[in-house]
């Protein structure tokens, strides 16, 4: 059994659910509660565990995630329990695509925001620098950085990176088949 927690992280709408499904096909079972069900914004599911939202108040449950994968978006990752070992797969995506996807999802939910994209971009870019520096400063956290856009173009390349990082031997073709270019709907102009 893996004696670490596999964490999938990145900004919301950056491809974290896709990575979770890839890991599931690679025989790393997701730690999820299925409370948030698939919808038109994420037709393959969200792969979330509701207690992640409350990591700042309680992170002790993470010890149960050893050998599993858990999705923790980047705004919450600094709240993980630091007495555990982690392998983090951090996904980056073109910022314009993230914002387009977020705006569309919020509109679909009737929760449109009046904050302009430039303000959000500045915040996210600063946030990403801070989170990546924090991850690299922790001796108990190994991090693999992957790119959403590269994964869409070459899923086999990303699968090879992940399989080397996590020593996954089975299901590599199934992992690559998770990538569905038809779900790549919010593209950079």
PDB file of C-alpha atoms in Angstrom:
ATOM      1  CA  UNK A   1       0.000   0.000   0.000  1.00  0.00           C
ATOM      2  CA  UNK A   2       1.119   3.538  -0.690  1.00  0.00           C
ATOM      3  CA  UNK A   3       2.166   5.128   2.610  1.00  0.00           C
ATOM      4  CA  UNK A   4       1.310   8.604   1.394  1.00  0.00           C
ATOM      5  CA  UNK A   5      -1.741  10.569   0.330  1.00  0.00           C
ATOM      6  CA  UNK A   6      -2.031  11.301  -3.380  1.00  0.00           C
ATOM      7  CA  UNK A   7      -3.415  14.814  -3.797  1.00  0.00           C
ATOM      8  CA  UNK A   8      -4.722  16.315  -7.013  1.00  0.00           C
ATOM      9  CA  UNK A   9      -4.580  20.095  -6.871  1.00  0.00           C
ATOM     10  CA  UNK A  10      -4.799  23.197  -9.015  1.00  0.00           C
ATOM     11  CA  UNK A  11      -7.130  26.119  -9.413  1.00  0.00           C
ATOM     12  CA  UNK A  12     -10.837  25.335  -9.641  1.00  0.00           C
ATOM     13  CA  UNK A  13     -11.808  24.492 -13.259  1.00  0.00           C
ATOM     14  CA  UNK A  14      -8.229  23.527 -14.195  1.00  0.00           C
ATOM     15  CA  UNK A  15      -8.809  19.807 -14.849  1.00  0.00           C
ATOM     16  CA  UNK A  16      -8.579  18.341 -11.350  1.00  0.00           C
ATOM     17  CA  UNK A  17     -11.632  16.100 -11.838  1.00  0.00           C
ATOM     18  CA  UNK A  18     -10.148  14.710 -15.041  1.00  0.00           C
ATOM     19  CA  UNK A  19      -6.936  13.846 -13.166  1.00  0.00           C
ATOM     20  CA  UNK A  20      -8.901  12.177 -10.383  1.00  0.00           C
ATOM     21  CA  UNK A  21     -10.653   9.974 -12.930  1.00  0.00           C
ATOM     22  CA  UNK A  22      -7.301   9.153 -14.552  1.00  0.00           C
ATOM     23  CA  UNK A  23      -5.916   8.039 -11.184  1.00  0.00           C
ATOM     24  CA  UNK A  24      -9.013   5.939 -10.570  1.00  0.00           C
ATOM     25  CA  UNK A  25      -8.357   4.121 -13.863  1.00  0.00           C
ATOM     26  CA  UNK A  26      -4.759   3.649 -12.667  1.00  0.00           C
ATOM     27  CA  UNK A  27      -6.045   1.785  -9.605  1.00  0.00           C
ATOM     28  CA  UNK A  28      -5.663   4.621  -7.098  1.00  0.00           C
ATOM     29  CA  UNK A  29      -9.125   4.836  -5.625  1.00  0.00           C
ATOM     30  CA  UNK A  30     -10.550   8.299  -5.037  1.00  0.00           C
ATOM     31  CA  UNK A  31     -11.479   9.413  -1.536  1.00  0.00           C
ATOM     32  CA  UNK A  32     -14.858  10.929  -2.326  1.00  0.00           C
ATOM     33  CA  UNK A  33     -18.368  11.053  -0.919  1.00  0.00           C
ATOM     34  CA  UNK A  34     -20.302  11.601  -4.187  1.00  0.00           C
ATOM     35  CA  UNK A  35     -22.324  14.420  -2.627  1.00  0.00           C
ATOM     36  CA  UNK A  36     -21.625  16.696  -5.590  1.00  0.00           C
ATOM     37  CA  UNK A  37     -22.946  14.839  -8.598  1.00  0.00           C
ATOM     38  CA  UNK A  38     -22.087  15.201 -12.267  1.00  0.00           C
ATOM     39  CA  UNK A  39     -23.776  18.044 -14.134  1.00  0.00           C
ATOM     40  CA  UNK A  40     -23.439  19.880 -17.449  1.00  0.00           C
ATOM     41  CA  UNK A  41     -20.314  21.679 -16.212  1.00  0.00           C
ATOM     42  CA  UNK A  42     -18.606  18.413 -15.188  1.00  0.00           C
ATOM     43  CA  UNK A  43     -20.427  15.573 -16.952  1.00  0.00           C
ATOM     44  CA  UNK A  44     -17.859  12.998 -15.764  1.00  0.00           C
ATOM     45  CA  UNK A  45     -18.261  13.988 -12.098  1.00  0.00           C
ATOM     46  CA  UNK A  46     -16.426  16.169  -9.605  1.00  0.00           C
ATOM     47  CA  UNK A  47     -14.604  13.554  -7.471  1.00  0.00           C
ATOM     48  CA  UNK A  48     -14.944  15.680  -4.348  1.00  0.00           C
ATOM     49  CA  UNK A  49     -14.966  14.950  -0.637  1.00  0.00           C
ATOM     50  CA  UNK A  50     -17.040  17.535   1.219  1.00  0.00           C
ATOM     51  CA  UNK A  51     -14.781  17.743   4.290  1.00  0.00           C
ATOM     52  CA  UNK A  52     -12.027  19.203   2.102  1.00  0.00           C
ATOM     53  CA  UNK A  53     -13.912  22.510   2.320  1.00  0.00           C
ATOM     54  CA  UNK A  54     -13.360  22.456   6.105  1.00  0.00           C
ATOM     55  CA  UNK A  55      -9.672  21.475   6.114  1.00  0.00           C
ATOM     56  CA  UNK A  56      -8.739  24.597   8.077  1.00  0.00           C
ATOM     57  CA  UNK A  57     -10.995  23.481  10.944  1.00  0.00           C
ATOM     58  CA  UNK A  58     -10.245  19.739  10.741  1.00  0.00           C
ATOM     59  CA  UNK A  59      -7.604  17.942   8.711  1.00  0.00           C
ATOM     60  CA  UNK A  60      -7.234  14.810  10.876  1.00  0.00           C
ATOM     61  CA  UNK A  61      -9.340  12.702   8.467  1.00  0.00           C
ATOM     62  CA  UNK A  62      -6.554  12.943   5.867  1.00  0.00           C
ATOM     63  CA  UNK A  63      -4.751  10.055   7.574  1.00  0.00           C
ATOM     64  CA  UNK A  64      -7.536   7.810   6.216  1.00  0.00           C
ATOM     65  CA  UNK A  65      -6.566   8.856   2.675  1.00  0.00           C
ATOM     66  CA  UNK A  66      -3.233   6.997   2.593  1.00  0.00           C
ATOM     67  CA  UNK A  67      -3.230   4.868  -0.535  1.00  0.00           C
ATOM     68  CA  UNK A  68      -6.064   6.923  -2.045  1.00  0.00           C
ATOM     69  CA  UNK A  69      -6.316  10.076  -4.109  1.00  0.00           C
ATOM     70  CA  UNK A  70      -8.111  13.162  -2.852  1.00  0.00           C
ATOM     71  CA  UNK A  71      -8.873  16.391  -4.672  1.00  0.00           C
ATOM     72  CA  UNK A  72      -7.835  19.523  -2.791  1.00  0.00           C
ATOM     73  CA  UNK A  73      -8.026  22.702  -4.874  1.00  0.00           C
ATOM     74  CA  UNK A  74      -5.086  25.045  -4.480  1.00  0.00           C
ATOM     75  CA  UNK A  75      -6.835  27.645  -2.259  1.00  0.00           C
ATOM     76  CA  UNK A  76      -7.225  24.922   0.407  1.00  0.00           C
ATOM     77  CA  UNK A  77      -4.020  22.908   0.100  1.00  0.00           C
ATOM     78  CA  UNK A  78      -2.011  24.821   2.714  1.00  0.00           C
ATOM     79  CA  UNK A  79      -4.419  23.435   5.331  1.00  0.00           C
ATOM     80  CA  UNK A  80      -3.345  19.785   4.943  1.00  0.00           C
ATOM     81  CA  UNK A  81      -2.039  17.866   7.957  1.00  0.00           C
ATOM     82  CA  UNK A  82       1.732  18.272   7.869  1.00  0.00           C
ATOM     83  CA  UNK A  83       2.469  15.059   9.786  1.00  0.00           C
ATOM     84  CA  UNK A  84       1.659  12.951   6.683  1.00  0.00           C
ATOM     85  CA  UNK A  85       3.530  12.316   3.436  1.00  0.00           C
ATOM     86  CA  UNK A  86       2.013  13.472   0.164  1.00  0.00           C
ATOM     87  CA  UNK A  87       2.488  13.142  -3.546  1.00  0.00           C
ATOM     88  CA  UNK A  88       0.765  16.106  -5.183  1.00  0.00           C
ATOM     89  CA  UNK A  89      -0.141  16.267  -8.842  1.00  0.00           C
ATOM     90  CA  UNK A  90      -0.638  19.962  -9.546  1.00  0.00           C
ATOM     91  CA  UNK A  91      -2.401  20.852 -12.788  1.00  0.00           C
ATOM     92  CA  UNK A  92      -2.031  24.189 -14.548  1.00  0.00           C
ATOM     93  CA  UNK A  93      -4.289  25.514 -17.275  1.00  0.00           C
ATOM     94  CA  UNK A  94      -4.378  28.635 -19.406  1.00  0.00           C
ATOM     95  CA  UNK A  95      -5.822  31.339 -17.123  1.00  0.00           C
ATOM     96  CA  UNK A  96      -8.252  32.652 -19.761  1.00  0.00           C
ATOM     97  CA  UNK A  97      -9.718  29.165 -20.075  1.00  0.00           C
ATOM     98  CA  UNK A  98     -10.058  28.782 -16.304  1.00  0.00           C
ATOM     99  CA  UNK A  99     -11.897  32.097 -16.067  1.00  0.00           C
ATOM    100  CA  UNK A 100     -14.139  31.296 -19.043  1.00  0.00           C
ATOM    101  CA  UNK A 101     -15.016  27.935 -17.479  1.00  0.00           C
ATOM    102  CA  UNK A 102     -15.662  29.472 -14.048  1.00  0.00           C
ATOM    103  CA  UNK A 103     -17.780  32.260 -15.472  1.00  0.00           C
ATOM    104  CA  UNK A 104     -19.849  29.793 -17.496  1.00  0.00           C
ATOM    105  CA  UNK A 105     -20.365  27.528 -14.464  1.00  0.00           C
ATOM    106  CA  UNK A 106     -21.389  30.466 -12.255  1.00  0.00           C
ATOM    107  CA  UNK A 107     -23.782  31.686 -14.941  1.00  0.00           C
ATOM    108  CA  UNK A 108     -25.304  28.184 -15.188  1.00  0.00           C
ATOM    109  CA  UNK A 109     -25.898  28.293 -11.435  1.00  0.00           C
ATOM    110  CA  UNK A 110     -27.270  31.835 -11.462  1.00  0.00           C
ATOM    111  CA  UNK A 111     -24.284  33.040  -9.405  1.00  0.00           C
ATOM    112  CA  UNK A 112     -22.533  35.342 -11.876  1.00  0.00           C
ATOM    113  CA  UNK A 113     -19.849  37.548 -10.341  1.00  0.00           C
ATOM    114  CA  UNK A 114     -19.200  41.220 -10.990  1.00  0.00           C
ATOM    115  CA  UNK A 115     -15.446  40.930 -10.322  1.00  0.00           C
ATOM    116  CA  UNK A 116     -13.562  41.595 -13.541  1.00  0.00           C
ATOM    117  CA  UNK A 117     -11.245  38.975 -15.053  1.00  0.00           C
ATOM    118  CA  UNK A 118      -8.147  41.180 -14.660  1.00  0.00           C
ATOM    119  CA  UNK A 119      -8.627  41.362 -10.875  1.00  0.00           C
ATOM    120  CA  UNK A 120      -9.191  37.624 -10.588  1.00  0.00           C
ATOM    121  CA  UNK A 121      -6.193  36.911 -12.840  1.00  0.00           C
ATOM    122  CA  UNK A 122      -3.912  39.056 -10.648  1.00  0.00           C
ATOM    123  CA  UNK A 123      -5.154  37.294  -7.528  1.00  0.00           C
ATOM    124  CA  UNK A 124      -4.826  33.794  -9.016  1.00  0.00           C
ATOM    125  CA  UNK A 125      -1.337  34.407 -10.415  1.00  0.00           C
ATOM    126  CA  UNK A 126      -0.095  35.662  -7.044  1.00  0.00           C
ATOM    127  CA  UNK A 127      -1.833  32.755  -5.315  1.00  0.00           C
ATOM    128  CA  UNK A 128      -0.218  30.195  -7.627  1.00  0.00           C
ATOM    129  CA  UNK A 129       3.291  31.539  -6.945  1.00  0.00           C
ATOM    130  CA  UNK A 130       2.650  31.361  -3.206  1.00  0.00           C
ATOM    131  CA  UNK A 131       1.200  27.824  -3.284  1.00  0.00           C
ATOM    132  CA  UNK A 132       3.942  26.438  -5.522  1.00  0.00           C
ATOM    133  CA  UNK A 133       6.652  27.953  -3.308  1.00  0.00           C
ATOM    134  CA  UNK A 134       4.939  26.482  -0.241  1.00  0.00           C
ATOM    135  CA  UNK A 135       4.697  23.015  -1.815  1.00  0.00           C
ATOM    136  CA  UNK A 136       8.361  23.021  -2.817  1.00  0.00           C
ATOM    137  CA  UNK A 137       9.418  24.071   0.696  1.00  0.00           C
ATOM    138  CA  UNK A 138       7.911  20.981   2.372  1.00  0.00           C
ATOM    139  CA  UNK A 139      10.138  17.910   2.695  1.00  0.00           C
ATOM    140  CA  UNK A 140       7.119  15.622   3.143  1.00  0.00           C
ATOM    141  CA  UNK A 141       5.515  16.720  -0.153  1.00  0.00           C
ATOM    142  CA  UNK A 142       6.664  15.599  -3.604  1.00  0.00           C
ATOM    143  CA  UNK A 143       5.029  17.522  -6.433  1.00  0.00           C
ATOM    144  CA  UNK A 144       4.521  16.739 -10.099  1.00  0.00           C
ATOM    145  CA  UNK A 145       3.379  19.639 -12.275  1.00  0.00           C
ATOM    146  CA  UNK A 146       1.267  18.787 -15.324  1.00  0.00           C
ATOM    147  CA  UNK A 147      -0.474  21.002 -17.838  1.00  0.00           C
ATOM    148  CA  UNK A 148      -4.124  20.651 -18.839  1.00  0.00           C
ATOM    149  CA  UNK A 149      -3.621  21.908 -22.376  1.00  0.00           C
ATOM    150  CA  UNK A 150      -0.668  19.535 -22.950  1.00  0.00           C
ATOM    151  CA  UNK A 151      -2.734  16.678 -21.506  1.00  0.00           C
ATOM    152  CA  UNK A 152      -5.544  17.316 -23.984  1.00  0.00           C
ATOM    153  CA  UNK A 153      -3.040  17.243 -26.881  1.00  0.00           C
ATOM    154  CA  UNK A 154      -0.968  14.318 -25.594  1.00  0.00           C
ATOM    155  CA  UNK A 155      -2.688  12.327 -22.836  1.00  0.00           C
ATOM    156  CA  UNK A 156      -0.153   9.511 -23.133  1.00  0.00           C
ATOM    157  CA  UNK A 157       2.661  11.934 -22.231  1.00  0.00           C
ATOM    158  CA  UNK A 158       0.893  13.041 -19.061  1.00  0.00           C
ATOM    159  CA  UNK A 159       0.045   9.441 -18.167  1.00  0.00           C
ATOM    160  CA  UNK A 160       3.741   8.540 -18.511  1.00  0.00           C
ATOM    161  CA  UNK A 161       4.684  11.372 -16.148  1.00  0.00           C
ATOM    162  CA  UNK A 162       2.040  10.308 -13.614  1.00  0.00           C
ATOM    163  CA  UNK A 163       2.890   6.608 -13.853  1.00  0.00           C
ATOM    164  CA  UNK A 164       6.571   7.371 -13.214  1.00  0.00           C
ATOM    165  CA  UNK A 165       5.721   9.698 -10.316  1.00  0.00           C
ATOM    166  CA  UNK A 166       3.327   7.272  -8.606  1.00  0.00           C
ATOM    167  CA  UNK A 167       4.770   3.982  -9.885  1.00  0.00           C
ATOM    168  CA  UNK A 168       1.526   3.010 -11.627  1.00  0.00           C
ATOM    169  CA  UNK A 169       1.935  -0.139 -13.707  1.00  0.00           C
ATOM    170  CA  UNK A 170      -1.663  -0.986 -14.667  1.00  0.00           C
ATOM    171  CA  UNK A 171      -4.410   0.792 -16.550  1.00  0.00           C
ATOM    172  CA  UNK A 172      -2.179   3.258 -18.416  1.00  0.00           C
ATOM    173  CA  UNK A 173      -4.224   3.053 -21.612  1.00  0.00           C
ATOM    174  CA  UNK A 174      -7.437   3.452 -19.601  1.00  0.00           C
ATOM    175  CA  UNK A 175      -5.919   6.507 -17.920  1.00  0.00           C
ATOM    176  CA  UNK A 176      -5.151   8.105 -21.288  1.00  0.00           C
ATOM    177  CA  UNK A 177      -8.649   7.283 -22.549  1.00  0.00           C
ATOM    178  CA  UNK A 178     -10.150   9.432 -19.764  1.00  0.00           C
ATOM    179  CA  UNK A 179      -9.114  12.533 -21.702  1.00  0.00           C
ATOM    180  CA  UNK A 180     -12.088  13.591 -23.804  1.00  0.00           C
ATOM    181  CA  UNK A 181     -11.256  16.409 -26.205  1.00  0.00           C
ATOM    182  CA  UNK A 182     -15.006  16.987 -26.755  1.00  0.00           C
ATOM    183  CA  UNK A 183     -15.190  18.211 -23.125  1.00  0.00           C
ATOM    184  CA  UNK A 184     -12.503  20.825 -23.857  1.00  0.00           C
ATOM    185  CA  UNK A 185     -15.096  23.534 -24.359  1.00  0.00           C
ATOM    186  CA  UNK A 186     -13.521  26.678 -22.893  1.00  0.00           C
ATOM    187  CA  UNK A 187     -10.515  27.361 -25.064  1.00  0.00           C
ATOM    188  CA  UNK A 188      -8.115  30.280 -25.033  1.00  0.00           C
ATOM    189  CA  UNK A 189      -8.657  32.660 -27.901  1.00  0.00           C
TER     190      UNK A 189
END
